[in-house]
Short mmCIF file of C-alpha atoms (C1' of nucleotides) in Angstrom, two decimals:
data_model
loop_
_atom_site.label_atom_id
_atom_site.label_comp_id
_atom_site.label_asym_id
_atom_site.label_seq_id
_atom_site.Cartn_x
_atom_site.Cartn_y
_atom_site.Cartn_z
CA UNK A 13 120.50 92.47 51.43
CA UNK A 14 118.12 90.13 52.46
CA UNK A 15 117.32 87.63 55.66
CA UNK A 16 116.42 84.30 55.54
CA UNK A 17 114.35 81.77 57.86
CA UNK A 18 112.80 78.67 57.96
CA UNK A 19 109.68 79.64 59.01
CA UNK A 20 107.79 83.31 58.51
CA UNK A 21 108.19 85.95 61.06
CA UNK A 22 105.93 88.84 61.58
CA UNK A 23 107.69 92.35 61.18
CA UNK A 24 107.87 94.20 64.75
CA UNK A 25 107.08 97.54 64.82
CA UNK A 26 106.46 100.17 67.85
CA UNK A 27 103.37 102.72 68.19
CA UNK A 28 103.48 105.81 70.67
CA UNK A 29 100.40 107.13 72.24
CA UNK A 30 101.95 110.20 73.11
CA UNK A 31 99.36 112.32 75.74
CA UNK A 32 99.48 116.49 76.35
CA UNK A 33 97.59 118.37 77.92
CA UNK A 34 96.74 121.77 77.33
CA UNK A 35 93.88 124.40 78.19
CA UNK A 36 91.73 122.46 76.01
CA UNK A 37 92.17 119.18 77.70
CA UNK A 38 93.95 115.98 76.50
CA UNK A 39 95.81 116.05 73.43
CA UNK A 40 97.25 112.79 71.22
CA UNK A 41 100.26 113.72 68.67
CA UNK A 42 99.71 111.79 65.67
CA UNK A 43 101.58 112.19 62.39
CA UNK A 44 99.64 112.26 58.59
CA UNK A 45 101.02 108.82 56.74
CA UNK A 46 102.60 109.66 52.96
CA UNK A 47 102.77 106.25 51.98
CA UNK A 48 100.78 103.76 51.15
CA UNK A 49 98.19 101.53 53.17
CA UNK A 50 96.72 104.40 54.82
CA UNK A 51 98.73 107.54 52.55
CA UNK A 52 97.02 110.55 53.76
CA UNK A 53 95.67 109.21 56.72
CA UNK A 54 96.44 110.24 60.44
CA UNK A 55 98.32 107.51 62.79
CA UNK A 56 100.46 107.05 65.75
CA UNK A 57 103.81 107.86 65.54
CA UNK A 58 106.17 104.34 65.19
CA UNK A 59 108.22 102.41 63.11
CA UNK A 60 110.21 99.23 63.11
CA UNK A 61 112.15 97.74 65.67
CA UNK A 62 115.94 97.36 64.75
CA UNK A 63 116.86 94.02 64.83
CA UNK A 64 119.59 95.05 67.56
CA UNK A 65 117.96 97.44 69.25
CA UNK A 66 115.76 97.20 72.83
CA UNK A 67 111.95 97.55 71.89
CA UNK A 68 111.84 100.86 74.15
CA UNK A 69 114.67 101.99 72.49
CA UNK A 70 113.24 101.94 69.15
CA UNK A 71 110.05 103.65 70.75
CA UNK A 72 112.13 106.41 71.74
CA UNK A 73 113.64 106.97 68.70
CA UNK A 74 110.92 106.82 66.31
CA UNK A 75 109.65 109.68 68.43
CA UNK A 76 112.53 111.60 68.20
CA UNK A 77 112.77 111.12 64.80
CA UNK A 78 109.10 111.54 63.68
CA UNK A 79 108.42 114.32 66.33
CA UNK A 80 111.38 116.05 67.85
CA UNK A 81 110.04 115.14 71.33
CA UNK A 82 112.71 113.32 73.77
CA UNK A 83 113.38 112.34 77.17
CA UNK A 84 109.69 111.62 78.27
CA UNK A 85 107.79 109.40 80.52
CA UNK A 86 107.34 106.34 78.24
CA UNK A 87 105.85 102.72 79.46
CA UNK A 88 104.53 99.97 77.42
CA UNK A 89 101.11 99.69 77.04
CA UNK A 90 100.10 96.30 75.33
CA UNK A 91 100.93 94.50 72.21
CA UNK A 92 98.80 94.26 69.07
CA UNK A 93 99.52 91.88 66.64
CA UNK A 94 95.88 90.88 64.97
CA UNK A 95 96.20 88.44 61.65
CA UNK A 96 94.94 90.94 59.71
CA UNK A 97 95.84 94.28 61.06
CA UNK A 98 98.06 95.73 58.64
CA UNK A 99 97.04 94.76 54.77
CA UNK A 100 100.81 94.33 53.97
CA UNK A 101 101.16 91.38 55.57
CA UNK A 102 101.59 90.30 59.31
CA UNK A 103 102.51 92.96 62.08
CA UNK A 104 102.88 92.91 65.55
CA UNK A 105 103.45 96.26 67.55
CA UNK A 106 104.33 96.87 70.32
CA UNK A 107 102.58 100.34 71.71
CA UNK A 108 103.84 102.40 74.08
CA UNK A 109 102.26 105.35 75.97
CA UNK A 110 103.68 108.81 76.66
CA UNK A 111 103.53 111.69 78.80
CA UNK A 112 105.07 115.30 77.78
CA UNK A 113 104.63 118.64 78.88
CA UNK A 114 102.71 120.44 76.01
CA UNK A 115 104.86 123.69 76.72
CA UNK A 116 107.73 122.06 75.80
CA UNK A 117 106.87 120.74 72.67
CA UNK A 118 104.28 122.91 71.19
CA UNK A 119 103.83 123.08 67.07
CA UNK A 120 106.46 120.75 65.94
CA UNK A 121 106.67 120.15 62.21
CA UNK A 122 108.37 116.89 61.80
CA UNK A 123 111.84 116.04 60.54
CA UNK A 124 111.17 114.00 57.58
CA UNK A 125 108.80 115.79 55.65
CA UNK A 126 105.61 114.25 57.30
CA UNK A 127 102.87 116.44 59.09
CA UNK A 128 103.17 116.03 63.03
CA UNK A 129 99.97 117.66 65.00
CA UNK A 130 98.23 117.68 68.48
CA UNK A 131 94.31 116.58 68.22
CA UNK A 132 92.09 116.85 71.08
CA UNK A 133 91.56 113.11 72.62
CA UNK A 134 88.24 113.28 71.76
CA UNK A 135 88.14 114.69 68.20
CA UNK A 136 90.65 112.44 66.48
CA UNK A 137 90.39 112.27 62.59
CA UNK A 138 90.08 108.71 61.54
CA UNK A 139 93.42 106.76 61.91
CA UNK A 140 95.30 104.32 60.11
CA UNK A 141 95.37 100.56 61.05
CA UNK A 142 94.11 99.78 64.45
CA UNK A 143 95.14 103.01 66.23
CA UNK A 144 91.92 104.02 67.07
CA UNK A 145 91.86 100.76 68.84
CA UNK A 146 95.61 101.71 70.39
CA UNK A 147 94.22 104.97 71.33
CA UNK A 148 91.57 103.45 73.66
CA UNK A 149 93.46 101.83 75.38
CA UNK A 150 95.75 103.96 76.59
CA UNK A 151 93.31 106.43 77.52
CA UNK A 152 91.79 103.44 79.74
CA UNK A 153 95.63 102.97 81.30
CA UNK A 154 96.01 106.76 81.33
CA UNK A 155 92.57 106.94 83.67
CA UNK A 156 93.81 104.15 85.68
CA UNK A 157 97.03 104.65 86.54
CA UNK A 158 96.62 108.89 87.08
CA UNK A 159 94.15 107.73 89.79
CA UNK A 160 96.86 105.39 91.58
CA UNK A 161 100.75 106.85 90.95
CA UNK A 162 101.63 110.12 90.61
CA UNK A 163 102.42 110.55 86.72
CA UNK A 164 99.88 113.55 85.93
CA UNK A 165 102.74 115.67 86.79
CA UNK A 166 104.75 114.63 83.80
CA UNK A 167 101.74 116.06 81.76
CA UNK A 168 102.40 119.69 83.51
CA UNK A 169 105.22 122.16 83.26
CA UNK A 170 107.70 121.50 85.81
CA UNK A 171 106.12 124.65 87.98
CA UNK A 172 102.46 124.33 88.25
CA UNK A 173 99.81 126.01 90.01
CA UNK A 174 97.41 123.30 92.37
CA UNK A 175 94.10 124.72 89.69
CA UNK A 176 96.37 123.67 86.97
CA UNK A 177 97.02 120.28 88.80
CA UNK A 178 93.67 119.64 89.63
CA UNK A 179 92.34 120.78 86.03
CA UNK A 180 94.51 117.68 84.87
CA UNK A 181 93.31 115.43 87.21
CA UNK A 182 89.63 116.45 85.89
CA UNK A 183 90.58 116.44 82.29
CA UNK A 184 92.32 113.00 82.76
CA UNK A 185 89.88 111.42 84.81
CA UNK A 186 86.98 113.31 82.97
CA UNK A 187 84.77 114.39 86.84
CA UNK A 188 85.18 117.42 88.55
CA UNK A 189 86.84 117.55 91.58
CA UNK A 190 86.19 119.23 94.96
CA UNK A 191 88.91 122.04 95.02
CA UNK A 192 88.89 122.13 98.90
CA UNK A 193 89.11 118.47 98.84
CA UNK A 194 91.58 118.17 96.23
CA UNK A 195 94.23 120.47 97.77
CA UNK A 196 93.69 118.85 101.23
CA UNK A 197 94.97 115.47 99.27
CA UNK A 198 97.04 116.44 97.60
CA UNK A 199 99.36 118.60 99.80
CA UNK A 200 98.88 115.58 102.46
CA UNK A 201 100.95 113.30 100.09
CA UNK A 202 103.70 115.91 100.74
CA UNK A 203 105.13 114.99 97.21
CA UNK A 204 104.72 118.47 96.42
CA UNK A 205 107.23 121.64 97.33
CA UNK A 206 105.68 125.10 97.60
CA UNK A 207 108.20 127.33 96.00
CA UNK A 208 108.62 131.19 96.68
CA UNK A 209 106.91 131.98 93.41
CA UNK A 210 103.51 133.02 92.07
CA UNK A 211 102.24 132.66 88.96
CA UNK A 212 102.17 136.07 86.61
CA UNK A 213 100.49 137.84 83.70
CA UNK A 214 97.18 136.96 84.86
CA UNK A 215 94.21 139.22 85.26
CA UNK A 216 93.37 137.87 88.99
CA UNK A 217 95.04 136.97 92.26
CA UNK A 218 98.26 135.31 91.26
CA UNK A 219 98.51 131.67 92.44
CA UNK A 220 101.82 130.09 94.36
CA UNK A 221 103.70 127.68 91.86
CA UNK A 222 104.57 124.39 93.50
CA UNK A 223 106.92 121.37 92.11
CA UNK A 224 106.92 117.50 92.63
CA UNK A 225 109.34 116.22 94.54
CA UNK A 226 110.78 113.03 93.00
CA UNK A 227 113.31 112.27 95.33
CA UNK A 228 110.32 112.08 98.07
CA UNK A 229 108.29 110.21 95.69
CA UNK A 230 110.40 107.66 95.07
CA UNK A 231 111.05 107.12 99.05
CA UNK A 232 107.60 107.10 99.72
CA UNK A 233 107.15 104.46 96.68
CA UNK A 234 109.99 102.63 98.22
CA UNK A 235 107.66 102.60 101.90
CA UNK A 236 104.48 101.45 100.06
CA UNK A 237 102.87 104.57 100.72
CA UNK A 238 99.55 104.74 98.69
CA UNK A 239 98.96 108.02 96.25
CA UNK A 240 95.26 107.56 95.32
CA UNK A 241 93.96 110.35 94.27
CA UNK B 20 110.93 75.89 52.53
CA UNK B 21 112.19 79.20 53.75
CA UNK B 22 111.32 82.97 53.80
CA UNK B 23 113.40 85.81 52.85
CA UNK B 24 112.82 89.61 54.13
CA UNK B 25 114.99 93.05 53.18
CA UNK B 26 115.59 93.26 56.95
CA UNK B 27 116.12 91.03 59.45
CA UNK B 28 113.34 89.99 61.73
CA UNK B 29 113.23 88.89 65.34
CA UNK B 30 111.48 85.94 65.81
CA UNK B 31 108.34 86.22 67.83
CA UNK B 32 107.14 83.66 71.00
CA UNK B 33 105.07 83.45 73.43
CA UNK B 34 105.66 82.11 77.10
CA UNK B 35 103.02 81.77 80.02
CA UNK B 36 103.31 82.06 83.56
CA UNK B 37 100.29 79.72 85.00
CA UNK B 38 99.45 80.34 88.34
CA UNK B 39 97.54 77.88 90.75
CA UNK B 40 97.17 77.52 94.40
CA UNK B 41 96.90 74.96 97.30
CA UNK B 42 97.29 74.85 100.78
CA UNK B 43 100.99 74.99 100.25
CA UNK B 44 100.63 78.40 98.86
CA UNK B 45 101.22 79.80 95.31
CA UNK B 46 102.44 77.55 92.61
CA UNK B 47 103.80 78.08 89.06
CA UNK B 48 103.79 75.86 86.35
CA UNK B 49 106.95 74.68 85.05
CA UNK B 50 108.42 72.46 82.29
CA UNK B 51 111.82 70.97 81.88
CA UNK B 52 113.44 71.87 78.62
CA UNK B 53 114.82 69.06 76.35
CA UNK B 54 116.83 70.99 73.57
CA UNK B 55 119.35 73.37 73.38
CA UNK B 56 119.86 76.12 74.98
CA UNK B 57 119.15 75.58 78.59
CA UNK B 58 118.43 72.12 77.90
CA UNK B 59 117.48 70.38 81.23
CA UNK B 60 116.67 73.84 82.63
CA UNK B 61 113.45 74.53 83.57
CA UNK B 62 111.14 76.89 82.03
CA UNK B 63 107.96 78.94 81.34
CA UNK B 64 105.51 77.06 78.71
CA UNK B 65 105.69 79.09 75.50
CA UNK B 66 106.69 78.38 72.00
CA UNK B 67 106.75 80.20 68.54
CA UNK B 68 103.51 82.11 66.85
CA UNK B 69 102.43 81.06 63.82
CA UNK B 70 102.36 83.27 61.45
CA UNK B 71 98.64 83.42 60.49
CA UNK B 72 97.69 83.12 64.49
CA UNK B 73 96.63 85.31 67.04
CA UNK B 74 99.27 86.06 69.43
CA UNK B 75 96.51 85.15 72.45
CA UNK B 76 95.36 81.67 70.63
CA UNK B 77 99.30 80.77 70.22
CA UNK B 78 99.67 81.26 74.14
CA UNK B 79 96.37 78.71 74.95
CA UNK B 80 97.70 76.62 72.16
CA UNK B 81 101.30 76.16 73.34
CA UNK B 82 99.67 75.87 77.22
CA UNK B 83 97.32 73.52 76.06
CA UNK B 84 100.08 71.17 73.88
CA UNK B 85 102.44 71.25 76.71
CA UNK B 86 100.37 71.00 79.66
CA UNK B 87 96.89 69.88 78.87
CA UNK B 88 95.73 72.83 80.45
CA UNK B 89 93.00 74.86 78.32
CA UNK B 90 89.75 76.75 79.17
CA UNK B 91 91.40 79.02 81.33
CA UNK B 92 91.80 82.73 82.80
CA UNK B 93 94.37 84.23 80.17
CA UNK B 94 95.72 87.89 79.74
CA UNK B 95 98.50 89.45 78.47
CA UNK B 96 101.48 90.71 80.88
CA UNK B 97 104.09 92.23 79.26
CA UNK B 98 106.39 91.87 75.62
CA UNK B 99 110.02 91.06 76.74
CA UNK B 100 112.07 91.52 74.02
CA UNK B 101 115.81 92.79 75.51
CA UNK B 102 118.37 92.04 72.74
CA UNK B 103 120.26 89.22 74.28
CA UNK B 104 117.77 87.22 76.05
CA UNK B 105 118.05 84.36 74.03
CA UNK B 106 121.94 83.17 72.82
CA UNK B 107 120.39 82.16 69.64
CA UNK B 108 119.47 85.49 68.13
CA UNK B 109 116.80 87.83 68.62
CA UNK B 110 113.51 86.47 70.06
CA UNK B 111 110.91 88.65 71.36
CA UNK B 112 108.18 87.13 73.55
CA UNK B 113 104.88 88.48 74.25
CA UNK B 114 104.47 87.11 77.78
CA UNK B 115 100.93 85.72 79.67
CA UNK B 116 99.80 85.11 82.64
CA UNK B 117 97.33 82.17 83.50
CA UNK B 118 94.90 81.44 86.58
CA UNK B 119 93.65 77.91 86.89
CA UNK B 120 91.86 75.66 89.11
CA UNK B 121 94.80 73.55 90.68
CA UNK B 122 92.29 70.73 91.65
CA UNK B 123 91.18 69.84 87.96
CA UNK B 124 94.80 70.17 86.10
CA UNK B 125 96.79 68.33 88.85
CA UNK B 126 100.09 66.83 88.24
CA UNK B 127 100.13 66.61 84.26
CA UNK B 128 103.01 65.22 82.36
CA UNK B 129 103.46 66.99 79.23
CA UNK B 130 102.25 64.96 75.81
CA UNK B 131 105.57 65.33 74.06
CA UNK B 132 107.54 63.93 76.76
CA UNK B 133 108.57 67.26 78.24
CA UNK B 134 108.30 66.93 81.82
CA UNK B 135 105.95 69.50 83.49
CA UNK B 136 105.30 70.36 87.29
CA UNK B 137 104.16 73.02 89.77
CA UNK B 138 106.28 74.32 91.76
CA UNK B 139 106.15 76.59 94.99
CA UNK B 140 106.15 80.54 93.34
CA UNK B 141 109.04 81.70 96.26
CA UNK B 142 111.04 78.08 95.72
CA UNK B 143 111.76 78.16 92.29
CA UNK B 144 114.54 76.46 90.48
CA UNK B 145 116.95 78.00 88.21
CA UNK B 146 114.93 79.33 84.85
CA UNK B 147 116.16 79.18 81.64
CA UNK B 148 116.35 82.34 79.75
CA UNK B 149 114.79 85.91 81.28
CA UNK B 150 112.03 83.38 82.82
CA UNK B 151 112.65 84.47 86.18
CA UNK B 152 111.99 88.57 85.46
CA UNK B 153 108.91 87.15 83.59
CA UNK B 154 107.54 85.85 86.72
CA UNK B 155 108.55 88.46 88.88
CA UNK B 156 106.42 90.75 86.49
CA UNK B 157 103.53 88.17 86.38
CA UNK B 158 103.78 88.23 90.43
CA UNK B 159 103.97 91.89 90.95
CA UNK B 160 100.80 91.96 88.37
CA UNK B 161 98.70 89.10 90.06
CA UNK B 162 98.94 91.35 93.69
CA UNK B 163 98.09 94.16 91.94
CA UNK B 164 95.05 92.99 90.20
CA UNK B 165 93.58 90.55 92.57
CA UNK B 166 93.53 94.31 94.47
CA UNK B 167 91.10 95.50 92.56
CA UNK B 168 89.01 92.68 90.42
CA UNK B 169 87.55 89.29 91.77
CA UNK B 170 89.66 87.26 89.74
CA UNK B 171 90.89 85.09 92.41
CA UNK B 172 88.20 83.09 91.97
CA UNK B 173 89.57 81.39 88.63
CA UNK B 174 91.88 80.21 91.35
CA UNK B 175 89.50 78.00 93.43
CA UNK B 176 87.19 74.84 92.95
CA UNK B 177 83.94 76.23 91.96
CA UNK B 178 82.39 75.48 95.28
CA UNK B 179 84.84 76.96 97.84
CA UNK B 180 84.32 77.90 101.39
CA UNK B 181 84.83 81.52 102.70
CA UNK B 182 88.04 80.35 104.51
CA UNK B 183 89.73 79.03 101.23
CA UNK B 184 88.92 82.58 99.78
CA UNK B 185 90.44 84.40 102.43
CA UNK B 186 93.91 82.02 102.70
CA UNK B 187 93.54 82.79 98.71
CA UNK B 188 93.78 86.47 99.16
CA UNK B 189 96.67 86.01 102.13
CA UNK B 190 98.58 83.90 99.63
CA UNK B 191 98.35 86.65 96.70
CA UNK B 192 98.77 89.31 98.73
CA UNK B 193 101.52 87.92 100.85
CA UNK B 194 99.35 89.26 104.49
CA UNK B 195 96.88 88.37 106.95
CA UNK B 196 93.30 89.65 106.64
CA UNK B 197 90.98 89.83 109.23
CA UNK B 198 88.45 87.20 109.31
CA UNK B 199 85.45 89.16 110.70
CA UNK B 200 86.68 92.41 107.96
CA UNK B 201 87.20 89.84 104.76
CA UNK B 202 83.77 88.06 105.35
CA UNK B 203 81.83 91.76 105.93
CA UNK B 204 83.52 92.86 102.99
CA UNK B 205 83.43 90.33 100.71
CA UNK B 206 80.10 89.29 101.12
CA UNK B 207 78.57 92.83 101.07
CA UNK B 208 79.84 92.81 97.21
CA UNK B 209 77.09 90.60 96.58
CA UNK B 210 79.29 88.62 94.06
CA UNK B 211 79.26 85.08 95.69
CA UNK B 212 75.77 82.93 96.11
CA UNK B 213 75.41 81.07 99.45
CA UNK B 214 74.93 77.44 98.69
CA UNK B 215 73.01 74.72 100.59
CA UNK B 216 76.40 72.34 101.10
CA UNK B 217 78.84 72.32 103.02
CA UNK B 218 82.19 71.03 103.02
CA UNK B 219 83.07 67.50 104.07
CA UNK B 220 85.36 65.11 105.38
CA UNK B 221 86.56 67.79 107.86
CA UNK B 222 87.77 67.11 111.32
CA UNK B 223 85.94 70.25 112.91
CA UNK B 224 82.73 72.26 111.98
CA UNK B 225 81.60 71.68 108.31
CA UNK B 226 81.87 75.51 106.54
CA UNK B 227 78.69 76.63 103.96
CA UNK B 228 79.67 76.70 100.57
CA UNK B 229 79.50 79.35 98.00
CA UNK B 230 80.11 79.90 94.68
CA UNK B 231 80.97 83.08 92.45
CA UNK B 232 78.07 84.88 90.50
CA UNK B 233 79.96 85.87 87.00
CA UNK B 234 76.93 87.26 85.57
CA UNK B 235 76.21 89.43 88.76
CA UNK B 236 79.92 90.31 88.44
CA UNK B 237 79.35 91.41 84.85
CA UNK B 238 76.47 93.51 85.79
CA UNK B 239 78.44 94.97 88.42
CA UNK B 240 81.47 96.29 86.34
CA UNK B 241 79.22 97.67 83.80
CA UNK B 242 77.81 99.75 86.72
CA UNK B 243 81.62 100.68 87.60
CA UNK B 244 81.28 99.22 90.71
CA UNK B 245 84.71 99.06 92.83
CA UNK B 246 85.71 95.61 94.03
CA UNK B 247 88.31 96.73 96.15
CA UNK B 248 89.93 94.38 98.74
"C1'" DA C 6 86.99 153.29 93.35
"C1'" DG C 7 84.87 149.58 91.16
"C1'" DT C 8 84.63 145.07 89.40
"C1'" DA C 9 85.86 141.11 87.54
"C1'" DT C 10 88.18 136.83 88.29
"C1'" DT C 11 90.55 132.91 90.75
"C1'" DA C 12 93.11 131.77 94.95
"C1'" DG C 13 93.09 130.09 99.05
"C1'" DT C 14 90.80 128.28 103.73
"C1'" DG C 15 87.96 124.92 107.67
"C1'" DT C 16 84.33 122.46 109.45
"C1'" DC C 17 81.02 118.50 110.41
"C1'" DG C 18 78.24 114.76 109.23
"C1'" DT C 19 78.24 110.35 107.04
"C1'" DT C 20 80.66 106.70 105.54
"C1'" DT C 21 84.31 103.62 106.15
"C1'" DT C 22 88.14 100.91 108.12
"C1'" DC C 23 90.56 98.67 111.54
"C1'" DA C 24 90.88 96.41 115.68
"C1'" DC C 25 89.42 92.97 118.48
"C1'" DA C 26 86.75 88.12 121.38
"C1'" DC C 27 83.60 84.97 122.11
"C1'" DT C 28 79.82 80.88 121.16
"C1'" DA C 29 78.43 77.21 117.37
"C1'" DA C 30 79.64 73.02 115.27
"C1'" DG C 31 81.12 68.74 113.76
"C1'" DA C 32 84.77 64.70 114.39
"C1'" DA C 33 87.53 61.77 116.86
"C1'" DG C 34 89.33 59.81 120.64
"C1'" DC C 35 88.81 58.06 125.03
"C1'" DG D 22 78.46 59.34 125.82
"C1'" DC D 23 81.78 62.85 127.69
"C1'" DT D 24 85.45 65.19 126.71
"C1'" DT D 25 88.83 67.80 123.18
"C1'" DC D 26 90.27 70.01 119.46
"C1'" DT D 27 89.51 72.62 115.23
"C1'" DT D 28 87.65 75.54 112.85
"C1'" DA D 29 83.17 78.55 111.27
"C1'" DG D 30 80.76 82.51 112.54
"C1'" DT D 31 79.18 86.58 114.19
"C1'" DG D 32 78.98 92.32 116.03
"C1'" DT D 33 80.68 96.88 118.62
"C1'" DG D 34 83.11 100.65 118.87
"C1'" DA D 35 86.82 103.91 117.92
"C1'" DA D 36 89.58 106.38 114.70
"C1'" DA D 37 89.90 107.73 110.50
"C1'" DA D 38 89.04 109.03 105.73
"C1'" DC D 39 85.15 111.01 102.78
"C1'" DG D 40 82.62 114.62 100.43
"C1'" DA D 41 79.76 118.65 100.87
"C1'" DC D 42 79.45 123.11 101.13
"C1'" DA D 43 80.42 129.38 101.34
"C1'" DC D 44 83.02 133.09 102.06
"C1'" DT D 45 87.45 135.85 102.08
"C1'" DA D 46 92.15 137.67 100.15
"C1'" DA D 47 94.39 139.35 95.74
"C1'" DT D 48 95.49 140.93 91.91
"C1'" DA D 49 94.50 143.23 87.14
"C1'" DC D 50 91.57 146.08 84.41
"C1'" DT D 51 88.16 149.84 83.39
#
DNA sequence: AGTATTAGTGTCGTTTTCACACTAAGAAGC
DNA sequence: GCTTCTTAGTGTGAAAACGACACTAATACT
């Protein structure tokens, strides 16, 4: 079957920059390409948008297919369409970025035999196409966004300690934060619920666990509250 | 001539939300459609991306063709691709927003007989396709952006008074600002050059003119300076 | 019992923000 | 040329936010 148009049309794809955080810092999920061009290179998960499919749905589908990652924070990043970005012809890609709880998605082999792996964000291998550029834009967006919106929680386990949260912010913002000031500020926002639980299995005083209260967050958003860190 | 592909492809277009400001407030440039669908309705200027053309170049070309507006601040906004957004079939549009000095682009008839006109941003006529949605996203982005980056100058004449600048911010941010605090803050950024000129033709004390110093701005950007209003 | 490691907590000086009201200058009308 | 009208232009003080800073508490391990 084939499809014919009066004027030439670019192919439309999606690509996803999937962020995770662990003790080692910020991680990005990549898959190894098994076909030309760039066979054997690492690339962002992504693929073609079906003709009857919402663009964001295509991004979720590709993530699910290639990496088993589902139900995550996903937001449109930017559309990249440089004429020469794909040697096969004009391909325009709508890039998304996603945040996942790394613990829930540890090492996942891809379903279709392609290798998927997490890489440290500042030690990525050479990437296919213009994906290095896309990653740069995504990192800048994450930095900017985390500063003003509490999206960092998407990267942590559902129950977390304040120290984990602070480390997360330090990793994303790439600067150290003062412990006391950080705790004061984050607790003052009243977005966290103090749980009656503490972490376990640590060789030191166990820290209290908190969870993010999404309902309270949404209420505060409606009131125009400011979540700047 | 025709073009054939193995899989169906969406058409790719650009649409532009062009902002201007005058005494009456925030304005948006619209064109009247002369063909179906939505013939006779107002719509955002835009059109198809040529196969060998950068997406942003397409946006500039369409603006130039349809409205005679050129050399302006133009930034990608978001990509809209809802399956049913165009009754003719799948059309994905990369939306841009632009800022122009209204005085330089007063009432321009379009070159191809389509009517172009400025409308008050909060009294727009019914728009074609999902353009009302695109406008909403663009207004939110403008509000957010102007808060943290000095892009407002793109909307003013090259020489302007502090009162004009303040009115601009009040219009975009949709809230009143204190005169003294505003002046203190904006002058402290050292982005403005005080000129040895004053406005003329006003029935009251003439205000001093200023201009935006773009070189100084770029230098401060490199130093990570914060331009929050 | 001692050691090692991270959790958890308060104060104070500095800076930033915000509210607020009068005089200065020029044009227009008389 | 005096008055009136209108907008330009300017400083202070109180309150809030920010940022630097150091010790005790709890637990696991030896």
